[in-house]
PDB file of C-alpha atoms in Angstrom:
ATOM      1  CA  GLN A   1       0.136   0.285  -0.077  1.00 94.00           C
ATOM      2  CA  VAL A   2       1.073   3.854  -0.648  1.00 96.00           C
ATOM      3  CA  GLN A   3       2.709   5.000   2.591  1.00 97.00           C
ATOM      4  CA  LEU A   4       4.690   8.298   2.709  1.00 98.00           C
ATOM      5  CA  VAL A   5       6.593   8.986   6.099  1.00 98.00           C
ATOM      6  CA  GLN A   6       8.028  12.924   6.922  1.00 98.00           C
ATOM      7  CA  SER A   7      10.578  14.111   9.114  1.00 98.00           C
ATOM      8  CA  GLY A   8      10.065  14.743  12.783  1.00 97.00           C
ATOM      9  CA  ALA A   9       9.203  18.121  13.939  1.00 98.00           C
ATOM     10  CA  GLU A  10      10.885  21.223  13.519  1.00 98.00           C
ATOM     11  CA  VAL A  11      11.745  24.539  15.656  1.00 98.00           C
ATOM     12  CA  LYS A  12      13.654  27.743  14.032  1.00 98.00           C
ATOM     13  CA  LYS A  13      14.541  30.894  14.063  1.00 98.00           C
ATOM     14  CA  PRO A  14      13.298  33.526  12.077  1.00 98.00           C
ATOM     15  CA  GLY A  15      15.451  33.353   9.178  1.00 98.00           C
ATOM     16  CA  ALA A  16      16.778  30.077   8.752  1.00 98.00           C
ATOM     17  CA  SER A  17      15.453  27.934   5.965  1.00 98.00           C
ATOM     18  CA  VAL A  18      14.169  24.448   7.099  1.00 98.00           C
ATOM     19  CA  LYS A  19      14.537  20.823   4.642  1.00 98.00           C
ATOM     20  CA  VAL A  20      11.504  18.435   5.653  1.00 98.00           C
ATOM     21  CA  SER A  21      11.713  14.995   3.891  1.00 98.00           C
ATOM     22  CA  CYS A  22       8.897  12.806   3.078  1.00 98.00           C
ATOM     23  CA  LYS A  23       9.909   8.765   2.203  1.00 98.00           C
ATOM     24  CA  ALA A  24       7.666   6.880  -0.109  1.00 98.00           C
ATOM     25  CA  SER A  25       7.153   3.377  -0.226  1.00 98.00           C
ATOM     26  CA  GLY A  26       4.183   0.859  -2.142  1.00 97.00           C
ATOM     27  CA  TYR A  27       4.642   2.122  -5.421  1.00 96.00           C
ATOM     28  CA  THR A  28       7.223   3.532  -7.871  1.00 96.00           C
ATOM     29  CA  PHE A  29       8.475   6.752  -6.345  1.00 96.00           C
ATOM     30  CA  THR A  30       9.317   8.352  -9.703  1.00 96.00           C
ATOM     31  CA  GLY A  31       6.133   6.859 -11.208  1.00 94.00           C
ATOM     32  CA  TYR A  32       4.078  10.075  -9.734  1.00 95.00           C
ATOM     33  CA  TYR A  33       4.032  13.720  -8.550  1.00 95.00           C
ATOM     34  CA  MET A  34       4.547  14.728  -5.233  1.00 97.00           C
ATOM     35  CA  HIS A  35       2.589  17.655  -3.983  1.00 97.00           C
ATOM     36  CA  TRP A  36       3.633  20.001  -1.029  1.00 98.00           C
ATOM     37  CA  VAL A  37       0.938  21.388   0.943  1.00 98.00           C
ATOM     38  CA  ARG A  38       0.538  23.709   4.898  1.00 98.00           C
ATOM     39  CA  GLN A  39      -1.964  24.303   6.949  1.00 98.00           C
ATOM     40  CA  ALA A  40      -1.132  27.140   9.736  1.00 98.00           C
ATOM     41  CA  PRO A  41      -2.516  26.801  12.974  1.00 97.00           C
ATOM     42  CA  GLY A  42      -6.444  27.265  12.524  1.00 96.00           C
ATOM     43  CA  GLN A  43      -6.011  27.800   8.635  1.00 97.00           C
ATOM     44  CA  GLY A  44      -7.100  26.152   5.721  1.00 97.00           C
ATOM     45  CA  LEU A  45      -4.429  24.116   3.233  1.00 98.00           C
ATOM     46  CA  GLU A  46      -2.323  25.852   1.245  1.00 98.00           C
ATOM     47  CA  TRP A  47      -0.947  24.102  -2.176  1.00 97.00           C
ATOM     48  CA  MET A  48       2.680  25.189  -2.194  1.00 97.00           C
ATOM     49  CA  GLY A  49       4.310  23.485  -5.405  1.00 96.00           C
ATOM     50  CA  TRP A  50       4.586  20.014  -6.635  1.00 96.00           C
ATOM     51  CA  ILE A  51       7.805  18.344  -7.905  1.00 96.00           C
ATOM     52  CA  ASN A  52       8.288  15.405 -10.514  1.00 95.00           C
ATOM     53  CA  PRO A  53      10.262  13.123  -8.943  1.00 96.00           C
ATOM     54  CA  ASN A  54      11.013  11.354 -12.693  1.00 96.00           C
ATOM     55  CA  SER A  55      12.465  14.676 -13.974  1.00 96.00           C
ATOM     56  CA  GLY A  56      13.394  16.476 -11.245  1.00 97.00           C
ATOM     57  CA  GLY A  57      11.073  19.467 -12.750  1.00 96.00           C
ATOM     58  CA  THR A  58       8.854  21.267 -10.447  1.00 97.00           C
ATOM     59  CA  ASN A  59       6.145  23.787 -10.407  1.00 96.00           C
ATOM     60  CA  TYR A  60       5.450  26.484  -7.362  1.00 97.00           C
ATOM     61  CA  ALA A  61       2.836  28.429  -6.171  1.00 96.00           C
ATOM     62  CA  GLN A  62       3.927  32.317  -7.000  1.00 95.00           C
ATOM     63  CA  LYS A  63       3.850  32.940  -2.791  1.00 96.00           C
ATOM     64  CA  PHE A  64       6.698  30.723  -2.278  1.00 97.00           C
ATOM     65  CA  GLN A  65       8.683  31.406  -5.384  1.00 96.00           C
ATOM     66  CA  GLY A  66      12.194  32.144  -4.121  1.00 96.00           C
ATOM     67  CA  ARG A  67      12.237  30.700  -0.897  1.00 98.00           C
ATOM     68  CA  VAL A  68      11.354  27.138  -1.654  1.00 98.00           C
ATOM     69  CA  THR A  69      12.667  24.397  -3.648  1.00 98.00           C
ATOM     70  CA  MET A  70      11.535  20.902  -3.629  1.00 98.00           C
ATOM     71  CA  THR A  71      14.171  18.194  -4.630  1.00 98.00           C
ATOM     72  CA  ARG A  72      14.079  14.233  -4.549  1.00 98.00           C
ATOM     73  CA  ASP A  73      16.774  11.501  -3.679  1.00 98.00           C
ATOM     74  CA  THR A  74      15.047   8.760  -6.680  1.00 98.00           C
ATOM     75  CA  SER A  75      17.777   6.302  -4.881  1.00 97.00           C
ATOM     76  CA  ILE A  76      15.691   6.270  -1.659  1.00 98.00           C
ATOM     77  CA  SER A  77      12.124   7.474  -2.471  1.00 98.00           C
ATOM     78  CA  THR A  78      12.399  10.371  -0.313  1.00 98.00           C
ATOM     79  CA  ALA A  79      11.456  13.730  -1.496  1.00 98.00           C
ATOM     80  CA  TYR A  80      12.408  17.365   0.276  1.00 98.00           C
ATOM     81  CA  MET A  81      11.094  20.263   0.172  1.00 98.00           C
ATOM     82  CA  GLU A  82      13.062  22.652   1.751  1.00 98.00           C
ATOM     83  CA  LEU A  83      11.384  26.541   2.690  1.00 98.00           C
ATOM     84  CA  SER A  84      14.276  29.685   3.590  1.00 98.00           C
ATOM     85  CA  ARG A  85      13.974  32.896   5.311  1.00 98.00           C
ATOM     86  CA  LEU A  86      11.687  31.434   6.983  1.00 98.00           C
ATOM     87  CA  ARG A  87       9.253  33.121   9.319  1.00 98.00           C
ATOM     88  CA  SER A  88       7.119  33.624  12.328  1.00 97.00           C
ATOM     89  CA  ASP A  89       3.871  33.129   9.601  1.00 97.00           C
ATOM     90  CA  ASP A  90       5.618  29.955   8.092  1.00 98.00           C
ATOM     91  CA  THR A  91       4.402  28.283  11.389  1.00 98.00           C
ATOM     92  CA  ALA A  92       2.661  25.312   9.903  1.00 98.00           C
ATOM     93  CA  VAL A  93       2.046  21.910   9.300  1.00 98.00           C
ATOM     94  CA  TYR A  94       3.127  20.459   6.809  1.00 98.00           C
ATOM     95  CA  TYR A  95       2.456  17.539   4.113  1.00 98.00           C
ATOM     96  CA  CYS A  96       3.604  15.755   1.369  1.00 98.00           C
ATOM     97  CA  ALA A  97       0.881  14.190  -0.875  1.00 97.00           C
ATOM     98  CA  ARG A  98       1.341  12.026  -3.786  1.00 96.00           C
ATOM     99  CA  SER A  99      -0.659  12.458  -7.398  1.00 91.00           C
ATOM    100  CA  ARG A 100      -3.498  10.288  -7.729  1.00 86.00           C
ATOM    101  CA  VAL A 101      -2.379   9.115 -11.510  1.00 85.00           C
ATOM    102  CA  VAL A 102       0.535   9.993 -13.367  1.00 79.00           C
ATOM    103  CA  GLY A 103       0.588  13.812 -13.866  1.00 77.00           C
ATOM    104  CA  ALA A 104       0.223  16.336 -12.534  1.00 76.00           C
ATOM    105  CA  THR A 105      -3.003  15.662 -10.892  1.00 85.00           C
ATOM    106  CA  GLY A 106      -4.605  16.319  -7.738  1.00 85.00           C
ATOM    107  CA  SER A 107      -2.868  14.375  -4.696  1.00 91.00           C
ATOM    108  CA  GLY A 108      -4.602  10.534  -3.299  1.00 90.00           C
ATOM    109  CA  TYR A 109      -2.711   9.901  -0.722  1.00 95.00           C
ATOM    110  CA  TRP A 110      -0.653  12.091   2.369  1.00 97.00           C
ATOM    111  CA  GLY A 111       2.044  12.373   4.486  1.00 98.00           C
ATOM    112  CA  GLN A 112       1.362  12.587   8.548  1.00 98.00           C
ATOM    113  CA  GLY A 113       2.243  15.911   8.652  1.00 98.00           C
ATOM    114  CA  THR A 114       5.244  17.745   9.796  1.00 98.00           C
ATOM    115  CA  LEU A 115       4.949  20.628  12.285  1.00 98.00           C
ATOM    116  CA  VAL A 116       7.218  23.228  11.537  1.00 98.00           C
ATOM    117  CA  THR A 117       6.929  26.062  14.161  1.00 98.00           C
ATOM    118  CA  VAL A 118       9.191  29.336  13.698  1.00 98.00           C
ATOM    119  CA  SER A 119      10.488  31.758  16.732  1.00 97.00           C
ATOM    120  CA  SER A 120      12.984  33.268  18.466  1.00 95.00           C
TER     121      SER A 120
ATOM    122  CA  ASP B   1      -4.806  32.445 -10.515  1.00 88.00           C
ATOM    123  CA  ILE B   2      -7.496  31.073  -9.821  1.00 95.00           C
ATOM    124  CA  VAL B   3     -10.266  31.224  -6.366  1.00 97.00           C
ATOM    125  CA  MET B   4     -11.912  29.145  -4.772  1.00 98.00           C
ATOM    126  CA  THR B   5     -15.035  30.660  -2.609  1.00 98.00           C
ATOM    127  CA  GLN B   6     -16.837  28.033  -0.351  1.00 98.00           C
ATOM    128  CA  THR B   7     -20.462  28.103   0.727  1.00 98.00           C
ATOM    129  CA  PRO B   8     -21.769  27.953   3.456  1.00 97.00           C
ATOM    130  CA  LEU B   9     -18.352  27.338   5.880  1.00 98.00           C
ATOM    131  CA  SER B  10     -20.032  26.041   8.975  1.00 98.00           C
ATOM    132  CA  LEU B  11     -22.153  23.397   8.649  1.00 96.00           C
ATOM    133  CA  SER B  12     -24.364  22.174  11.769  1.00 97.00           C
ATOM    134  CA  VAL B  13     -26.410  18.790  10.461  1.00 96.00           C
ATOM    135  CA  THR B  14     -28.474  16.049  12.145  1.00 96.00           C
ATOM    136  CA  PRO B  15     -27.034  12.436  11.771  1.00 96.00           C
ATOM    137  CA  GLY B  16     -28.941  10.353   9.014  1.00 96.00           C
ATOM    138  CA  GLN B  17     -29.825  14.259   6.780  1.00 97.00           C
ATOM    139  CA  PRO B  18     -28.544  15.120   3.662  1.00 97.00           C
ATOM    140  CA  ALA B  19     -26.147  17.915   3.520  1.00 97.00           C
ATOM    141  CA  SER B  20     -24.660  20.130   0.695  1.00 98.00           C
ATOM    142  CA  ILE B  21     -21.558  22.372  -0.041  1.00 98.00           C
ATOM    143  CA  SER B  22     -21.286  24.492  -2.696  1.00 98.00           C
ATOM    144  CA  CYS B  23     -17.729  25.719  -4.271  1.00 98.00           C
ATOM    145  CA  LYS B  24     -17.290  28.198  -7.690  1.00 98.00           C
ATOM    146  CA  SER B  25     -14.165  29.017  -9.142  1.00 98.00           C
ATOM    147  CA  SER B  26     -13.095  31.702 -11.180  1.00 97.00           C
ATOM    148  CA  GLN B  27     -12.488  30.106 -14.168  1.00 96.00           C
ATOM    149  CA  SER B  28     -13.603  27.787 -15.487  1.00 96.00           C
ATOM    150  CA  LEU B  29     -12.339  23.579 -14.715  1.00 96.00           C
ATOM    151  CA  LEU B  30     -12.809  22.112 -17.531  1.00 95.00           C
ATOM    152  CA  HIS B  31      -9.330  21.520 -19.707  1.00 93.00           C
ATOM    153  CA  SER B  32      -8.733  20.701 -23.628  1.00 93.00           C
ATOM    154  CA  ASP B  33      -8.387  17.420 -22.659  1.00 92.00           C
ATOM    155  CA  GLY B  34     -12.476  17.420 -21.374  1.00 94.00           C
ATOM    156  CA  LYS B  35     -11.563  15.879 -17.871  1.00 94.00           C
ATOM    157  CA  THR B  36     -12.641  18.928 -14.782  1.00 95.00           C
ATOM    158  CA  TYR B  37      -9.792  19.176 -12.680  1.00 95.00           C
ATOM    159  CA  LEU B  38     -12.279  19.751  -9.318  1.00 96.00           C
ATOM    160  CA  TYR B  39     -11.597  17.787  -6.550  1.00 97.00           C
ATOM    161  CA  TRP B  40     -12.973  17.300  -2.934  1.00 98.00           C
ATOM    162  CA  TYR B  41     -11.094  16.550   0.043  1.00 98.00           C
ATOM    163  CA  LEU B  42     -12.650  16.232   3.636  1.00 98.00           C
ATOM    164  CA  GLN B  43      -9.895  16.503   6.878  1.00 98.00           C
ATOM    165  CA  LYS B  44     -11.264  14.832  10.048  1.00 98.00           C
ATOM    166  CA  PRO B  45      -9.714  16.424  13.250  1.00 96.00           C
ATOM    167  CA  GLY B  46      -6.647  16.044  14.166  1.00 96.00           C
ATOM    168  CA  GLN B  47      -5.834  13.886  10.400  1.00 97.00           C
ATOM    169  CA  SER B  48      -4.593  14.702   8.156  1.00 98.00           C
ATOM    170  CA  PRO B  49      -6.292  15.330   4.308  1.00 97.00           C
ATOM    171  CA  GLN B  50      -8.170  12.556   2.550  1.00 97.00           C
ATOM    172  CA  LEU B  51      -8.946  12.150  -0.969  1.00 96.00           C
ATOM    173  CA  LEU B  52     -13.393  11.940  -1.360  1.00 97.00           C
ATOM    174  CA  ILE B  53     -14.064  13.193  -5.083  1.00 96.00           C
ATOM    175  CA  TYR B  54     -11.842  13.486  -8.107  1.00 96.00           C
ATOM    176  CA  GLU B  55     -12.667  15.357 -11.637  1.00 95.00           C
ATOM    177  CA  VAL B  56     -16.250  16.665 -10.018  1.00 96.00           C
ATOM    178  CA  SER B  57     -17.551  12.971  -9.743  1.00 97.00           C
ATOM    179  CA  SER B  58     -16.046  10.279  -9.398  1.00 96.00           C
ATOM    180  CA  ARG B  59     -14.894   8.850  -6.140  1.00 96.00           C
ATOM    181  CA  PHE B  60     -11.783   7.620  -5.009  1.00 94.00           C
ATOM    182  CA  SER B  61     -11.015   4.320  -3.239  1.00 93.00           C
ATOM    183  CA  GLY B  62     -13.236   3.154  -0.686  1.00 94.00           C
ATOM    184  CA  VAL B  63     -15.615   6.056  -0.586  1.00 96.00           C
ATOM    185  CA  PRO B  64     -18.931   5.683   0.965  1.00 97.00           C
ATOM    186  CA  ASP B  65     -21.418   6.027  -1.814  1.00 96.00           C
ATOM    187  CA  ARG B  66     -23.100   8.842   0.459  1.00 97.00           C
ATOM    188  CA  PHE B  67     -20.948  11.255  -1.383  1.00 98.00           C
ATOM    189  CA  SER B  68     -21.085  12.497  -4.800  1.00 98.00           C
ATOM    190  CA  GLY B  69     -20.212  15.260  -6.227  1.00 98.00           C
ATOM    191  CA  SER B  70     -21.589  17.081  -9.502  1.00 98.00           C
ATOM    192  CA  GLY B  71     -20.889  20.420 -11.632  1.00 98.00           C
ATOM    193  CA  SER B  72     -19.263  21.580 -14.208  1.00 97.00           C
ATOM    194  CA  GLY B  73     -17.465  24.867 -15.558  1.00 96.00           C
ATOM    195  CA  THR B  74     -17.314  26.720 -12.647  1.00 97.00           C
ATOM    196  CA  ASP B  75     -20.309  25.227 -10.304  1.00 98.00           C
ATOM    197  CA  PHE B  76     -19.458  22.302  -8.558  1.00 98.00           C
ATOM    198  CA  THR B  77     -21.616  20.280  -5.372  1.00 98.00           C
ATOM    199  CA  LEU B  78     -20.419  17.694  -2.520  1.00 98.00           C
ATOM    200  CA  LYS B  79     -23.556  16.484  -1.304  1.00 98.00           C
ATOM    201  CA  ILE B  80     -23.717  13.498   1.831  1.00 98.00           C
ATOM    202  CA  SER B  81     -27.228  11.743   0.718  1.00 97.00           C
ATOM    203  CA  ARG B  82     -27.474  10.825   5.188  1.00 97.00           C
ATOM    204  CA  VAL B  83     -24.389  12.194   7.130  1.00 97.00           C
ATOM    205  CA  GLU B  84     -23.314   9.980   9.932  1.00 97.00           C
ATOM    206  CA  ALA B  85     -20.990  11.026  12.629  1.00 96.00           C
ATOM    207  CA  GLU B  86     -17.830  10.252  10.775  1.00 96.00           C
ATOM    208  CA  ASP B  87     -18.114  12.436   8.322  1.00 97.00           C
ATOM    209  CA  VAL B  88     -17.217  15.290  10.836  1.00 98.00           C
ATOM    210  CA  GLY B  89     -14.436  17.466   9.769  1.00 98.00           C
ATOM    211  CA  VAL B  90     -13.843  20.500   7.300  1.00 98.00           C
ATOM    212  CA  TYR B  91     -14.595  19.804   3.571  1.00 98.00           C
ATOM    213  CA  TYR B  92     -11.990  21.768   1.022  1.00 98.00           C
ATOM    214  CA  CYS B  93     -12.079  21.986  -2.384  1.00 98.00           C
ATOM    215  CA  MET B  94      -9.362  22.184  -4.777  1.00 97.00           C
ATOM    216  CA  GLN B  95      -8.840  22.828  -8.111  1.00 96.00           C
ATOM    217  CA  GLY B  96      -5.760  21.953 -11.073  1.00 94.00           C
ATOM    218  CA  ILE B  97      -6.458  23.210 -14.329  1.00 90.00           C
ATOM    219  CA  HIS B  98      -3.005  24.929 -15.118  1.00 84.00           C
ATOM    220  CA  LEU B  99      -0.873  22.639 -13.178  1.00 86.00           C
ATOM    221  CA  SER B 100      -1.037  25.019  -9.864  1.00 90.00           C
ATOM    222  CA  PHE B 101      -3.714  23.594  -8.180  1.00 94.00           C
ATOM    223  CA  THR B 102      -6.060  26.122  -5.206  1.00 96.00           C
ATOM    224  CA  PHE B 103      -8.180  24.834  -2.174  1.00 97.00           C
ATOM    225  CA  GLY B 104     -10.893  26.844  -1.378  1.00 98.00           C
ATOM    226  CA  PRO B 105     -11.452  28.443   2.004  1.00 98.00           C
ATOM    227  CA  GLY B 106     -13.125  24.874   4.056  1.00 98.00           C
ATOM    228  CA  THR B 107     -16.647  23.920   4.800  1.00 98.00           C
ATOM    229  CA  LYS B 108     -16.977  23.178   9.111  1.00 98.00           C
ATOM    230  CA  VAL B 109     -18.972  20.364   9.243  1.00 98.00           C
ATOM    231  CA  ASP B 110     -20.216  18.980  12.378  1.00 96.00           C
ATOM    232  CA  ILE B 111     -23.215  17.069  14.440  1.00 93.00           C
ATOM    233  CA  LYS B 112     -26.048  18.555  15.603  1.00 91.00           C
TER     234      LYS B 112
END
């Protein structure tokens, strides 16, 4: 079965960077896009972008352009999301989510989420 | 960017009764490939979101048939034929027509 296991909670200071990992299993990692979505405390879902694990191609939401980098390591079936120049309003749960089918389709499978807290 | 709106933003339902949530997009979600890229997700309390409906009306694997989706173009609806206690949570619509995705603000559903 499809499983996405994310790295543990992080506490960062403003201005720092954070890198969240998402290890995939139960399917061919390079066959499906991986989305990243975040949710600030008590707020709704916010799409950040996707990566095509096969080619490494990415598409970022305009809001995060210049601050987010999505990468992957196909040898260990793991996707990464790095967010730089952190601010307090980046405090959120960050989810990875696999596309339902081949291509940049909506996500059908989600990780458990990683809480990133930005505080001085 | 495509803006998604949902109504109502909160809904209190008696178990066994139907419920309906509306979602509107600022642009048509009908792609040139003939598909309409509108999705519905449910986020139960303390859990990750889960996919309910994809491409307007197709139920995802394991989703009960009391959930149904309909609509076209810019206007969409999620219906629950008979709400059960386990259906509480926040429902989000999401569009994905131009390889970028946006969520609606969410509709919180609770039980009376």
